[in-house]
Amino acid sequence: MEQHRYSQIADQIQQQIRDGIYKAEDKLPSVRVLAKQQQASVSTILSAYGLLEDRDVIEVRPKSGYYVRRVVNKQPESPSITQETSSPEQVTTPQLVMEVMRESSSPHLISFGAAVPASDFPVINQLKRIFAQKVRTEPFLGIGYDANKGNEPLRRQLARRAVDAGVFVSPNEIVVAEGCQAAVGLCLRALTKPGDIVAVETPSYYGLLQLIEALGLKVIEIPSNAEQGMSIEALKLAFEQWPINIVLSIPCFSNPVGALMPDENKKALLELIYQYEIPLIEDDIYGDLGYEAQRPKAVKSFDTKGQVLLCSSVSKTLEPQLGIGWVLPGKYLKLIEYQKFLSSTGSFRLPQMAVAEMLAGGGYDRHLRMAREAYRQRRDRLADLISQHFPQGTRMSSPQGGFVAWIQLPKAVNATQLYKEAQSHKILIAPGEIFSSDPKKYPHSIRISYANSWTPEREAAIQTLGNLAKQQL
Ligand SMILES: Cc1ncc(COP(=O)(O)O)c(C=O)c1O
């Protein structure tokens, strides 16, 4: 009976470590305190801690106590992703992109594939309550078209929230869209024509690359760095060489790397677009999800000429199903409004009003605080698991916000093969080839989305991935 009890206690503590309640290097409760909490004997607790030591989960430090082990003592190194700037290319349409998107919603796969926020935060229930209340109290049908720019109470809240990113706009300077992708689509349609050249950082989110392709545009991929994002030096050289028409960047916690562009680089980026008199589309979808207390400033916050079109949505902070994004188009407001009118005339008010109410209350800030901390802990756990199970020489980016990381495997490992083998083990990852217009650019990299909480099943899936990668060596 006592023996059963100590392994139960050990399992509970291990689960708390998986959940990030105790992180690597954290001190665990003393034997006496835990004995009291668990109403167990000191020897039972000593046995539980002994079992966790045997499992390599914790370690004892003489005269100090028990600590959570960092399995491999250092974080994986950041990937080195700087590449040559390529010439402008037509993006090919890999079927793989659609497969990753389709499979992401499969309940039969353990998904590290699509960048979908965790669904276990209380905010989801809060949203449900707001929806139910709005359905009872607000008229939604038989009232004709709402404002073309989107619901006014929502735009008011978005204007209020933009201040966090250092951006001051009036609600009239905001256009609501059906998501961030739709918002970027409005900007590209309004400001480019087929054959124009779009500069993007590489690797870059496949949805944006596919959008560029679908509009008949060419893409020029600018090298980036795992910590700082798009290289300003490389962009400068690309401007000297090619007639770039527009820049599209994810400066705050890029997808797939999680890089955060420093403020000096944001300002230097602005100087360049001013010099060449072209617009910048700033995709700020992860900007609210930084792990530091201070939210990073948007490039738009430094823009004095109205040349930045900031696009975002609630797809990463709340839920993609809401279908709510927006553009702050600066001096291109009229063009974007017209594109909005062309793309959709009637949009449903209910989600817009529900999100407006969500943003107005303190619940959204509480949710962000919780989500940022949870994602930070989940990133740390992923780093531990990668160190523990992946082949030597594997590198992982260290995102300071958001919930996707870029993993660079040793050169002997083919990422697309790993993706296929993982699928046969019911595990979904995103292979590197879909993050560039050149499918051969990232043959040894994968993107892992770590939004969901760590469970034994998800941890085992990372171990399986590591084993599959090792088998290719
Ligand atoms: C950088 C980036 N932009 C845009 C999107 C698409 O956003 P939405 O679902 O709001 O259209 C995503 C989704 O993964 C993304 O990561």
CSV table of C-alpha atoms and ligand atoms in Angstrom, one decimal:
chain,number,residue,atom,x,y,z
A,1,MET,CA,0.0,0.0,0.0
A,2,GLU,CA,2.8,2.5,1.1
A,3,GLN,CA,4.8,1.5,-2.0
A,4,HIS,CA,1.8,2.2,-4.2
A,5,ARG,CA,1.5,5.6,-2.5
A,6,TYR,CA,5.1,6.7,-3.2
A,7,SER,CA,4.8,6.0,-6.9
A,8,GLN,CA,1.5,7.9,-7.0
A,9,ILE,CA,3.2,10.9,-5.4
A,10,ALA,CA,6.1,10.6,-7.9
A,11,ASP,CA,3.7,10.5,-10.8
A,12,GLN,CA,1.9,13.6,-9.5
A,13,ILE,CA,5.1,15.5,-9.2
A,14,GLN,CA,6.3,14.4,-12.7
A,15,GLN,CA,2.9,15.6,-14.1
A,16,GLN,CA,3.4,19.0,-12.4
A,17,ILE,CA,6.8,19.2,-14.1
A,18,ARG,CA,5.3,18.4,-17.4
A,19,ASP,CA,2.6,21.1,-16.9
A,20,GLY,CA,5.4,23.6,-16.2
A,21,ILE,CA,4.3,24.1,-12.6
A,22,TYR,CA,7.9,23.2,-11.7
A,23,LYS,CA,10.4,24.2,-14.4
A,24,ALA,CA,13.9,23.0,-15.0
A,25,GLU,CA,16.2,24.0,-12.2
A,26,ASP,CA,13.3,24.8,-9.8
A,27,LYS,CA,13.6,23.7,-6.2
A,28,LEU,CA,10.9,21.2,-5.2
A,29,PRO,CA,9.2,21.3,-1.8
A,30,SER,CA,11.2,20.0,1.1
A,31,VAL,CA,10.6,16.4,2.2
A,32,ARG,CA,8.9,17.6,5.4
A,33,VAL,CA,6.6,20.1,3.6
A,34,LEU,CA,5.6,17.6,1.0
A,35,ALA,CA,5.0,14.9,3.7
A,36,LYS,CA,2.6,17.4,5.4
A,37,GLN,CA,0.9,18.4,2.1
A,38,GLN,CA,0.4,14.8,1.0
A,39,GLN,CA,-0.3,13.5,4.5
A,40,ALA,CA,2.3,10.8,4.0
A,41,SER,CA,5.3,9.7,6.0
A,42,VAL,CA,8.8,11.2,5.5
A,43,SER,CA,10.0,7.8,4.2
A,44,THR,CA,7.2,7.7,1.6
A,45,ILE,CA,8.3,11.1,0.3
A,46,LEU,CA,12.0,10.1,0.3
A,47,SER,CA,11.0,7.0,-1.8
A,48,ALA,CA,8.9,9.2,-4.2
A,49,TYR,CA,11.9,11.6,-4.7
A,50,GLY,CA,14.2,8.6,-5.1
A,51,LEU,CA,12.0,7.2,-7.8
A,52,LEU,CA,12.0,10.5,-9.7
A,53,GLU,CA,15.8,10.6,-9.4
A,54,ASP,CA,16.0,7.1,-10.9
A,55,ARG,CA,13.8,8.4,-13.7
A,56,ASP,CA,16.3,11.3,-14.3
A,57,VAL,CA,13.6,13.8,-13.7
A,58,ILE,CA,15.0,15.4,-10.6
A,59,GLU,CA,18.4,15.6,-8.8
A,60,VAL,CA,19.4,16.1,-5.2
A,61,ARG,CA,21.8,18.9,-4.4
A,62,PRO,CA,23.7,18.3,-1.1
A,63,LYS,CA,22.6,20.5,1.8
A,64,SER,CA,20.1,22.2,-0.5
A,65,GLY,CA,17.3,19.9,-1.5
A,66,TYR,CA,15.7,18.4,-4.6
A,67,TYR,CA,15.6,20.2,-8.0
A,68,VAL,CA,14.1,19.6,-11.4
A,69,ARG,CA,16.7,18.4,-13.7
A,70,ARG,CA,17.5,20.0,-17.1
A,71,VAL,CA,18.1,16.7,-18.9
A,72,VAL,CA,20.7,18.1,-21.2
A,73,ASN,CA,22.3,21.0,-19.4
A,74,LYS,CA,22.1,23.5,-22.1
A,75,GLN,CA,19.3,24.9,-24.4
A,76,PRO,CA,19.7,23.7,-28.0
A,77,GLU,CA,21.7,26.2,-30.0
A,78,SER,CA,19.8,28.5,-32.3
A,79,PRO,CA,19.6,27.4,-35.9
A,80,SER,CA,21.7,29.4,-38.4
A,81,ILE,CA,19.2,30.2,-41.0
A,82,THR,CA,20.9,33.1,-42.9
A,83,GLN,CA,20.9,32.2,-46.6
A,84,GLU,CA,21.9,33.9,-49.8
A,85,THR,CA,19.3,36.4,-51.1
A,86,SER,CA,17.6,34.6,-54.0
A,87,SER,CA,16.4,36.3,-57.2
A,88,PRO,CA,12.7,37.0,-57.5
A,89,GLU,CA,10.8,33.7,-57.9
A,90,GLN,CA,7.4,32.5,-58.7
A,91,VAL,CA,6.2,30.5,-55.7
A,92,THR,CA,5.2,27.0,-56.5
A,93,THR,CA,2.1,25.6,-54.9
A,94,PRO,CA,3.1,22.6,-52.9
A,95,GLN,CA,0.2,20.2,-52.3
A,96,LEU,CA,2.0,19.7,-49.0
A,97,VAL,CA,0.7,23.0,-47.7
A,98,MET,CA,-2.9,21.9,-48.2
A,99,GLU,CA,-2.1,18.5,-46.7
A,100,VAL,CA,-0.6,20.1,-43.5
A,101,MET,CA,-3.6,22.4,-43.2
A,102,ARG,CA,-6.1,19.5,-43.8
A,103,GLU,CA,-4.4,17.1,-41.4
A,104,SER,CA,-4.1,19.8,-38.6
A,105,SER,CA,-7.8,19.5,-37.8
A,106,SER,CA,-7.7,15.7,-37.7
A,107,PRO,CA,-8.6,14.3,-34.3
A,108,HIS,CA,-6.6,11.2,-35.1
A,109,LEU,CA,-3.2,12.9,-35.1
A,110,ILE,CA,-1.0,14.3,-32.4
A,111,SER,CA,-0.5,17.7,-33.9
A,112,PHE,CA,2.5,19.9,-33.8
A,113,GLY,CA,1.6,21.0,-37.3
A,114,ALA,CA,-0.6,24.1,-37.6
A,115,ALA,CA,-0.1,27.2,-35.5
A,116,VAL,CA,-3.3,27.0,-33.5
A,117,PRO,CA,-3.6,28.4,-30.0
A,118,ALA,CA,-4.3,26.1,-27.1
A,119,SER,CA,-7.9,25.5,-26.4
A,120,ASP,CA,-7.6,24.8,-22.6
A,121,PHE,CA,-7.6,28.4,-21.4
A,122,PRO,CA,-10.7,29.7,-19.5
A,123,VAL,CA,-11.1,32.5,-22.1
A,124,ILE,CA,-12.9,30.1,-24.4
A,125,ASN,CA,-15.7,29.6,-21.9
A,126,GLN,CA,-15.9,33.3,-21.4
A,127,LEU,CA,-16.3,33.8,-25.1
A,128,LYS,CA,-19.1,31.2,-25.1
A,129,ARG,CA,-20.9,33.1,-22.4
A,130,ILE,CA,-20.5,36.4,-24.2
A,131,PHE,CA,-21.8,34.8,-27.4
A,132,ALA,CA,-24.9,33.3,-25.7
A,133,GLN,CA,-25.7,36.7,-24.0
A,134,LYS,CA,-25.3,38.6,-27.3
A,135,VAL,CA,-27.6,36.1,-29.1
A,136,ARG,CA,-30.3,36.8,-26.5
A,137,THR,CA,-29.9,40.6,-26.4
A,138,GLU,CA,-28.7,41.9,-29.8
A,139,PRO,CA,-30.4,42.1,-33.2
A,140,PHE,CA,-28.3,40.4,-35.8
A,141,LEU,CA,-30.7,39.7,-38.7
A,142,GLY,CA,-33.1,42.0,-40.6
A,143,ILE,CA,-30.8,45.0,-40.0
A,144,GLY,CA,-29.1,45.2,-43.3
A,145,TYR,CA,-25.4,45.9,-43.9
A,146,ASP,CA,-23.1,47.0,-41.1
A,147,ALA,CA,-20.4,49.6,-41.8
A,148,ASN,CA,-18.1,48.4,-44.6
A,149,LYS,CA,-15.0,48.9,-42.4
A,150,GLY,CA,-16.5,46.6,-39.8
A,151,ASN,CA,-18.4,46.9,-36.6
A,152,GLU,CA,-17.8,50.2,-34.9
A,153,PRO,CA,-17.6,49.0,-31.2
A,154,LEU,CA,-15.0,46.4,-32.4
A,155,ARG,CA,-12.9,49.1,-34.2
A,156,ARG,CA,-13.1,51.3,-31.0
A,157,GLN,CA,-11.6,48.4,-29.0
A,158,LEU,CA,-8.9,47.7,-31.6
A,159,ALA,CA,-7.9,51.4,-31.6
A,160,ARG,CA,-7.6,51.2,-27.8
A,161,ARG,CA,-5.6,48.1,-27.9
A,162,ALA,CA,-3.2,49.4,-30.6
A,163,VAL,CA,-1.7,51.7,-28.0
A,164,ASP,CA,-0.1,48.7,-26.4
A,165,ALA,CA,2.0,48.3,-29.6
A,166,GLY,CA,2.8,52.0,-29.5
A,167,VAL,CA,0.3,52.8,-32.3
A,168,PHE,CA,-2.2,55.7,-32.1
A,169,VAL,CA,-5.1,55.5,-34.5
A,170,SER,CA,-8.8,56.4,-34.6
A,171,PRO,CA,-11.4,53.7,-35.0
A,172,ASN,CA,-12.1,55.2,-38.5
A,173,GLU,CA,-8.5,54.3,-39.6
A,174,ILE,CA,-9.1,50.6,-39.1
A,175,VAL,CA,-10.6,48.1,-41.5
A,176,VAL,CA,-11.9,44.8,-40.2
A,177,ALA,CA,-11.2,41.6,-42.3
A,178,GLU,CA,-11.9,37.9,-41.9
A,179,GLY,CA,-8.6,37.1,-40.4
A,180,CYS,CA,-5.0,38.2,-40.7
A,181,GLN,CA,-4.5,36.3,-44.0
A,182,ALA,CA,-7.5,38.1,-45.4
A,183,ALA,CA,-6.1,41.4,-44.2
A,184,VAL,CA,-2.8,40.8,-45.9
A,185,GLY,CA,-4.7,39.8,-49.0
A,186,LEU,CA,-6.6,43.1,-49.0
A,187,CYS,CA,-3.2,45.0,-48.8
A,188,LEU,CA,-1.6,43.0,-51.6
A,189,ARG,CA,-4.6,43.3,-53.9
A,190,ALA,CA,-4.8,47.0,-53.3
A,191,LEU,CA,-1.1,47.8,-53.7
A,192,THR,CA,0.3,45.4,-56.3
A,193,LYS,CA,-0.3,44.1,-59.8
A,194,PRO,CA,0.7,40.7,-61.2
A,195,GLY,CA,4.5,40.4,-61.7
A,196,ASP,CA,5.3,42.8,-58.9
A,197,ILE,CA,8.0,41.8,-56.4
A,198,VAL,CA,7.3,41.2,-52.7
A,199,ALA,CA,10.3,41.0,-50.3
A,200,VAL,CA,9.7,38.6,-47.4
A,201,GLU,CA,12.0,37.2,-44.7
A,202,THR,CA,13.0,33.6,-45.1
A,203,PRO,CA,11.9,31.1,-43.8
A,204,SER,CA,8.4,32.6,-43.9
A,205,TYR,CA,4.8,31.5,-43.1
A,206,TYR,CA,3.5,29.3,-46.0
A,207,GLY,CA,0.1,30.9,-46.0
A,208,LEU,CA,1.6,34.3,-47.0
A,209,LEU,CA,3.8,32.6,-49.6
A,210,GLN,CA,0.8,30.9,-51.2
A,211,LEU,CA,-1.1,34.1,-51.2
A,212,ILE,CA,1.7,35.9,-53.1
A,213,GLU,CA,1.7,33.0,-55.6
A,214,ALA,CA,-2.1,33.1,-56.0
A,215,LEU,CA,-2.0,36.8,-56.8
A,216,GLY,CA,0.6,36.3,-59.6
A,217,LEU,CA,3.3,38.1,-57.6
A,218,LYS,CA,7.0,37.3,-57.4
A,219,VAL,CA,8.7,36.8,-54.1
A,220,ILE,CA,12.3,37.7,-53.1
A,221,GLU,CA,13.4,35.9,-49.9
A,222,ILE,CA,15.6,38.0,-47.6
A,223,PRO,CA,17.9,36.1,-45.3
A,224,SER,CA,16.9,36.2,-41.6
A,225,ASN,CA,18.4,35.5,-38.3
A,226,ALA,CA,16.9,33.3,-35.6
A,227,GLU,CA,17.0,36.1,-33.0
A,228,GLN,CA,16.5,39.3,-35.0
A,229,GLY,CA,14.4,38.3,-38.0
A,230,MET,CA,14.8,39.8,-41.4
A,231,SER,CA,18.4,41.0,-42.2
A,232,ILE,CA,18.3,44.7,-42.9
A,233,GLU,CA,21.7,44.6,-44.6
A,234,ALA,CA,20.4,41.9,-46.9
A,235,LEU,CA,17.2,43.9,-47.6
A,236,LYS,CA,19.3,46.9,-48.4
A,237,LEU,CA,21.3,44.9,-51.0
A,238,ALA,CA,18.2,43.4,-52.4
A,239,PHE,CA,16.7,46.9,-52.9
A,240,GLU,CA,19.9,47.9,-54.8
A,241,GLN,CA,19.5,44.9,-57.1
A,242,TRP,CA,15.8,44.5,-57.7
A,243,PRO,CA,12.8,46.7,-58.3
A,244,ILE,CA,11.0,45.6,-55.1
A,245,ASN,CA,7.4,46.9,-55.0
A,246,ILE,CA,6.4,46.0,-51.4
A,247,VAL,CA,7.9,44.4,-48.2
A,248,LEU,CA,5.9,41.9,-46.1
A,249,SER,CA,7.4,41.0,-42.8
A,250,ILE,CA,6.5,39.5,-39.4
A,251,PRO,CA,8.8,41.5,-37.1
A,252,CYS,CA,7.3,40.4,-33.8
A,253,PHE,CA,7.8,36.7,-33.2
A,254,SER,CA,8.0,35.6,-36.8
A,255,ASN,CA,6.5,32.4,-38.0
A,256,PRO,CA,8.1,29.8,-38.3
A,257,VAL,CA,11.2,31.0,-36.3
A,258,GLY,CA,9.8,33.2,-33.5
A,259,ALA,CA,12.4,35.9,-34.1
A,260,LEU,CA,11.8,39.4,-32.6
A,261,MET,CA,13.2,42.3,-34.7
A,262,PRO,CA,15.0,44.9,-32.4
A,263,ASP,CA,13.6,48.4,-32.4
A,264,GLU,CA,16.7,49.8,-34.1
A,265,ASN,CA,16.2,47.4,-37.0
A,266,LYS,CA,12.5,48.3,-37.1
A,267,LYS,CA,13.5,51.9,-37.6
A,268,ALA,CA,16.2,51.0,-40.2
A,269,LEU,CA,13.5,49.0,-42.1
A,270,LEU,CA,11.3,52.1,-42.1
A,271,GLU,CA,14.2,54.2,-43.4
A,272,LEU,CA,14.5,51.8,-46.3
A,273,ILE,CA,10.9,51.8,-47.3
A,274,TYR,CA,10.9,55.6,-47.0
A,275,GLN,CA,14.0,55.8,-49.2
A,276,TYR,CA,12.4,53.6,-51.9
A,277,GLU,CA,8.9,55.0,-51.3
A,278,ILE,CA,7.2,51.6,-51.1
A,279,PRO,CA,4.7,50.2,-48.5
A,280,LEU,CA,5.4,47.7,-45.8
A,281,ILE,CA,2.9,45.2,-44.7
A,282,GLU,CA,3.5,44.4,-41.1
A,283,ASP,CA,2.0,41.0,-40.0
A,284,ASP,CA,1.7,41.5,-36.2
A,285,ILE,CA,-0.4,38.4,-35.5
A,286,TYR,CA,1.8,37.2,-32.6
A,287,GLY,CA,2.7,40.7,-31.2
A,288,ASP,CA,0.4,40.3,-28.1
A,289,LEU,CA,2.0,37.0,-27.2
A,290,GLY,CA,5.5,38.1,-26.0
A,291,TYR,CA,6.9,36.4,-23.0
A,292,GLU,CA,8.4,39.7,-21.5
A,293,ALA,CA,6.2,42.0,-19.5
A,294,GLN,CA,6.6,44.8,-22.0
A,295,ARG,CA,4.8,44.2,-25.3
A,296,PRO,CA,7.2,44.9,-28.3
A,297,LYS,CA,6.5,47.9,-30.3
A,298,ALA,CA,5.1,47.5,-33.8
A,299,VAL,CA,7.1,48.9,-36.7
A,300,LYS,CA,4.0,51.0,-37.3
A,301,SER,CA,4.6,52.8,-34.0
A,302,PHE,CA,7.6,54.5,-35.5
A,303,ASP,CA,6.0,55.3,-38.9
A,304,THR,CA,5.5,59.0,-39.4
A,305,LYS,CA,4.5,58.8,-43.1
A,306,GLY,CA,1.7,56.3,-43.0
A,307,GLN,CA,3.6,53.8,-45.2
A,308,VAL,CA,3.0,50.8,-42.9
A,309,LEU,CA,-0.1,48.7,-43.1
A,310,LEU,CA,-0.4,46.7,-39.9
A,311,CYS,CA,-2.3,43.5,-40.2
A,312,SER,CA,-3.4,41.2,-37.3
A,313,SER,CA,-6.2,39.0,-36.0
A,314,VAL,CA,-7.5,37.2,-32.9
A,315,SER,CA,-6.6,33.9,-34.5
A,316,LYS,CA,-3.6,33.3,-32.2
A,317,THR,CA,-4.7,35.1,-29.1
A,318,LEU,CA,-8.3,33.8,-28.9
A,319,GLU,CA,-9.5,31.5,-31.7
A,320,PRO,CA,-9.1,31.3,-35.5
A,321,GLN,CA,-12.8,30.2,-35.9
A,322,LEU,CA,-13.9,33.7,-35.0
A,323,GLY,CA,-12.6,34.9,-38.3
A,324,ILE,CA,-11.7,38.3,-37.1
A,325,GLY,CA,-8.7,40.3,-38.3
A,326,TRP,CA,-8.0,43.9,-39.2
A,327,VAL,CA,-5.7,46.3,-41.1
A,328,LEU,CA,-4.4,49.7,-39.9
A,329,PRO,CA,-3.6,50.9,-43.4
A,330,GLY,CA,-2.1,54.3,-42.8
A,331,LYS,CA,-2.2,56.5,-45.9
A,332,TYR,CA,-3.7,53.6,-48.0
A,333,LEU,CA,-7.0,53.7,-46.1
A,334,LYS,CA,-9.2,54.5,-49.0
A,335,LEU,CA,-7.6,51.8,-51.2
A,336,ILE,CA,-8.1,49.2,-48.5
A,337,GLU,CA,-11.7,50.2,-47.8
A,338,TYR,CA,-12.4,49.8,-51.5
A,339,GLN,CA,-10.8,46.3,-51.5
A,340,LYS,CA,-12.8,45.4,-48.5
A,341,PHE,CA,-16.0,46.4,-50.3
A,342,LEU,CA,-14.9,44.3,-53.3
A,343,SER,CA,-14.1,41.2,-51.3
A,344,SER,CA,-17.1,41.1,-48.9
A,345,THR,CA,-20.0,43.4,-48.4
A,346,GLY,CA,-21.9,41.7,-45.5
A,347,SER,CA,-20.0,40.3,-42.6
A,348,PHE,CA,-21.7,38.8,-39.5
A,349,ARG,CA,-21.9,41.1,-36.5
A,350,LEU,CA,-22.1,38.5,-33.8
A,351,PRO,CA,-18.4,37.5,-33.6
A,352,GLN,CA,-17.4,41.1,-34.0
A,353,MET,CA,-19.5,42.2,-31.1
A,354,ALA,CA,-18.5,39.3,-29.0
A,355,VAL,CA,-14.8,40.1,-29.6
A,356,ALA,CA,-15.4,43.8,-28.9
A,357,GLU,CA,-16.8,42.9,-25.5
A,358,MET,CA,-14.0,40.5,-24.8
A,359,LEU,CA,-11.4,43.1,-25.6
A,360,ALA,CA,-13.2,45.7,-23.5
A,361,GLY,CA,-13.2,43.8,-20.3
A,362,GLY,CA,-10.2,42.9,-18.1
A,363,GLY,CA,-10.6,39.2,-19.1
A,364,TYR,CA,-8.6,39.6,-22.2
A,365,ASP,CA,-5.6,41.0,-20.4
A,366,ARG,CA,-5.8,38.2,-17.8
A,367,HIS,CA,-6.0,35.7,-20.6
A,368,LEU,CA,-2.9,37.2,-22.3
A,369,ARG,CA,-0.9,37.1,-19.1
A,370,MET,CA,-1.8,33.4,-18.6
A,371,ALA,CA,-1.3,32.4,-22.2
A,372,ARG,CA,2.1,34.1,-22.4
A,373,GLU,CA,3.4,32.4,-19.3
A,374,ALA,CA,2.0,29.0,-20.4
A,375,TYR,CA,3.6,29.3,-23.8
A,376,ARG,CA,6.9,30.3,-22.3
A,377,GLN,CA,6.9,27.2,-20.1
A,378,ARG,CA,5.8,25.0,-23.0
A,379,ARG,CA,8.7,26.3,-25.1
A,380,ASP,CA,11.1,25.5,-22.3
A,381,ARG,CA,9.7,22.0,-22.1
A,382,LEU,CA,10.0,21.5,-25.8
A,383,ALA,CA,13.7,22.6,-25.6
A,384,ASP,CA,14.2,20.0,-22.9
A,385,LEU,CA,12.5,17.3,-24.9
A,386,ILE,CA,14.5,18.2,-28.1
A,387,SER,CA,17.7,18.1,-26.1
A,388,GLN,CA,16.8,14.8,-24.6
A,389,HIS,CA,15.5,12.9,-27.7
A,390,PHE,CA,16.7,14.5,-30.9
A,391,PRO,CA,20.1,13.6,-32.5
A,392,GLN,CA,23.2,15.5,-31.6
A,393,GLY,CA,23.6,18.6,-33.6
A,394,THR,CA,19.9,19.5,-33.6
A,395,ARG,CA,19.3,23.2,-33.1
A,396,MET,CA,16.1,24.9,-32.0
A,397,SER,CA,15.2,28.6,-32.2
A,398,SER,CA,14.3,30.2,-28.9
A,399,PRO,CA,11.2,32.2,-29.6
A,400,GLN,CA,10.5,35.0,-27.1
A,401,GLY,CA,6.8,35.0,-28.0
A,402,GLY,CA,4.1,33.1,-29.9
A,403,PHE,CA,4.1,29.3,-30.0
A,404,VAL,CA,6.1,28.0,-32.9
A,405,ALA,CA,9.8,27.0,-33.1
A,406,TRP,CA,12.1,26.2,-35.9
A,407,ILE,CA,14.1,23.0,-35.5
A,408,GLN,CA,17.2,22.4,-37.6
A,409,LEU,CA,18.2,18.8,-37.9
A,410,PRO,CA,21.6,17.4,-38.8
A,411,LYS,CA,22.3,17.3,-42.5
A,412,ALA,CA,21.7,13.6,-42.8
A,413,VAL,CA,18.1,14.0,-41.8
A,414,ASN,CA,15.6,14.7,-44.6
A,415,ALA,CA,12.7,16.7,-43.0
A,416,THR,CA,10.1,15.8,-45.6
A,417,GLN,CA,10.8,12.1,-45.1
A,418,LEU,CA,10.6,12.7,-41.3
A,419,TYR,CA,7.2,14.4,-41.9
A,420,LYS,CA,5.9,11.3,-43.8
A,421,GLU,CA,7.3,8.8,-41.3
A,422,ALA,CA,5.8,10.8,-38.4
A,423,GLN,CA,2.4,10.7,-40.1
A,424,SER,CA,2.5,7.0,-40.2
A,425,HIS,CA,3.0,7.2,-36.4
A,426,LYS,CA,0.0,9.6,-36.2
A,427,ILE,CA,2.2,12.6,-35.5
A,428,LEU,CA,1.9,15.9,-37.5
A,429,ILE,CA,4.7,18.4,-38.0
A,430,ALA,CA,5.3,21.0,-40.6
A,431,PRO,CA,8.2,20.2,-43.0
A,432,GLY,CA,10.8,22.9,-43.8
A,433,GLU,CA,10.1,22.8,-47.6
A,434,ILE,CA,6.8,24.7,-47.3
A,435,PHE,CA,8.4,27.7,-45.7
A,436,SER,CA,10.1,28.9,-48.9
A,437,SER,CA,9.4,29.4,-52.5
A,438,ASP,CA,12.3,27.1,-53.1
A,439,PRO,CA,11.3,23.6,-51.8
A,440,LYS,CA,15.0,22.7,-51.6
A,441,LYS,CA,15.9,25.6,-49.3
A,442,TYR,CA,15.1,23.9,-45.9
A,443,PRO,CA,15.5,20.2,-46.4
A,444,HIS,CA,16.7,19.5,-42.8
A,445,SER,CA,14.3,21.8,-40.9
A,446,ILE,CA,10.8,21.4,-39.4
A,447,ARG,CA,8.5,23.7,-37.5
A,448,ILE,CA,6.9,22.6,-34.3
A,449,SER,CA,3.9,24.3,-32.8
A,450,TYR,CA,4.0,23.9,-29.0
A,451,ALA,CA,0.8,25.7,-28.1
A,452,ASN,CA,-0.8,22.7,-26.4
A,453,SER,CA,0.0,21.6,-22.9
A,454,TRP,CA,2.4,18.7,-22.5
A,455,THR,CA,0.8,15.4,-21.8
A,456,PRO,CA,2.6,12.0,-21.6
A,457,GLU,CA,1.2,11.3,-25.1
A,458,ARG,CA,2.6,14.5,-26.6
A,459,GLU,CA,6.0,14.0,-24.9
A,460,ALA,CA,6.2,10.5,-26.2
A,461,ALA,CA,5.4,11.8,-29.7
A,462,ILE,CA,8.5,14.1,-29.5
A,463,GLN,CA,10.5,11.1,-28.4
A,464,THR,CA,9.2,9.1,-31.4
A,465,LEU,CA,10.1,12.0,-33.7
A,466,GLY,CA,13.6,12.1,-32.3
A,467,ASN,CA,14.0,8.3,-32.8
A,468,LEU,CA,12.7,8.6,-36.4
A,469,ALA,CA,15.3,11.4,-37.0
A,470,LYS,CA,18.0,9.3,-35.5
A,471,GLN,CA,17.1,6.3,-37.7
A,472,GLN,CA,18.0,8.5,-40.7
A,473,LEU,CA,21.6,9.1,-39.5
B,1,LIG,C1,2.3,35.0,-39.5
B,1,LIG,C2,0.9,34.6,-39.8
B,1,LIG,N1,0.1,35.4,-40.5
B,1,LIG,C3,-1.2,35.1,-40.8
B,1,LIG,C4,-1.7,33.9,-40.4
B,1,LIG,C5,-3.2,33.6,-40.7
B,1,LIG,O1,-4.0,34.3,-39.8
B,1,LIG,P1,-5.6,34.2,-39.8
B,1,LIG,O2,-5.9,32.8,-39.4
B,1,LIG,O3,-6.0,35.2,-38.8
B,1,LIG,O4,-6.0,34.4,-41.2
B,1,LIG,C6,-1.0,33.0,-39.6
B,1,LIG,C7,-1.5,31.8,-39.2
B,1,LIG,O5,-0.8,30.8,-38.9
B,1,LIG,C8,0.4,33.4,-39.3
B,1,LIG,O6,1.2,32.6,-38.6
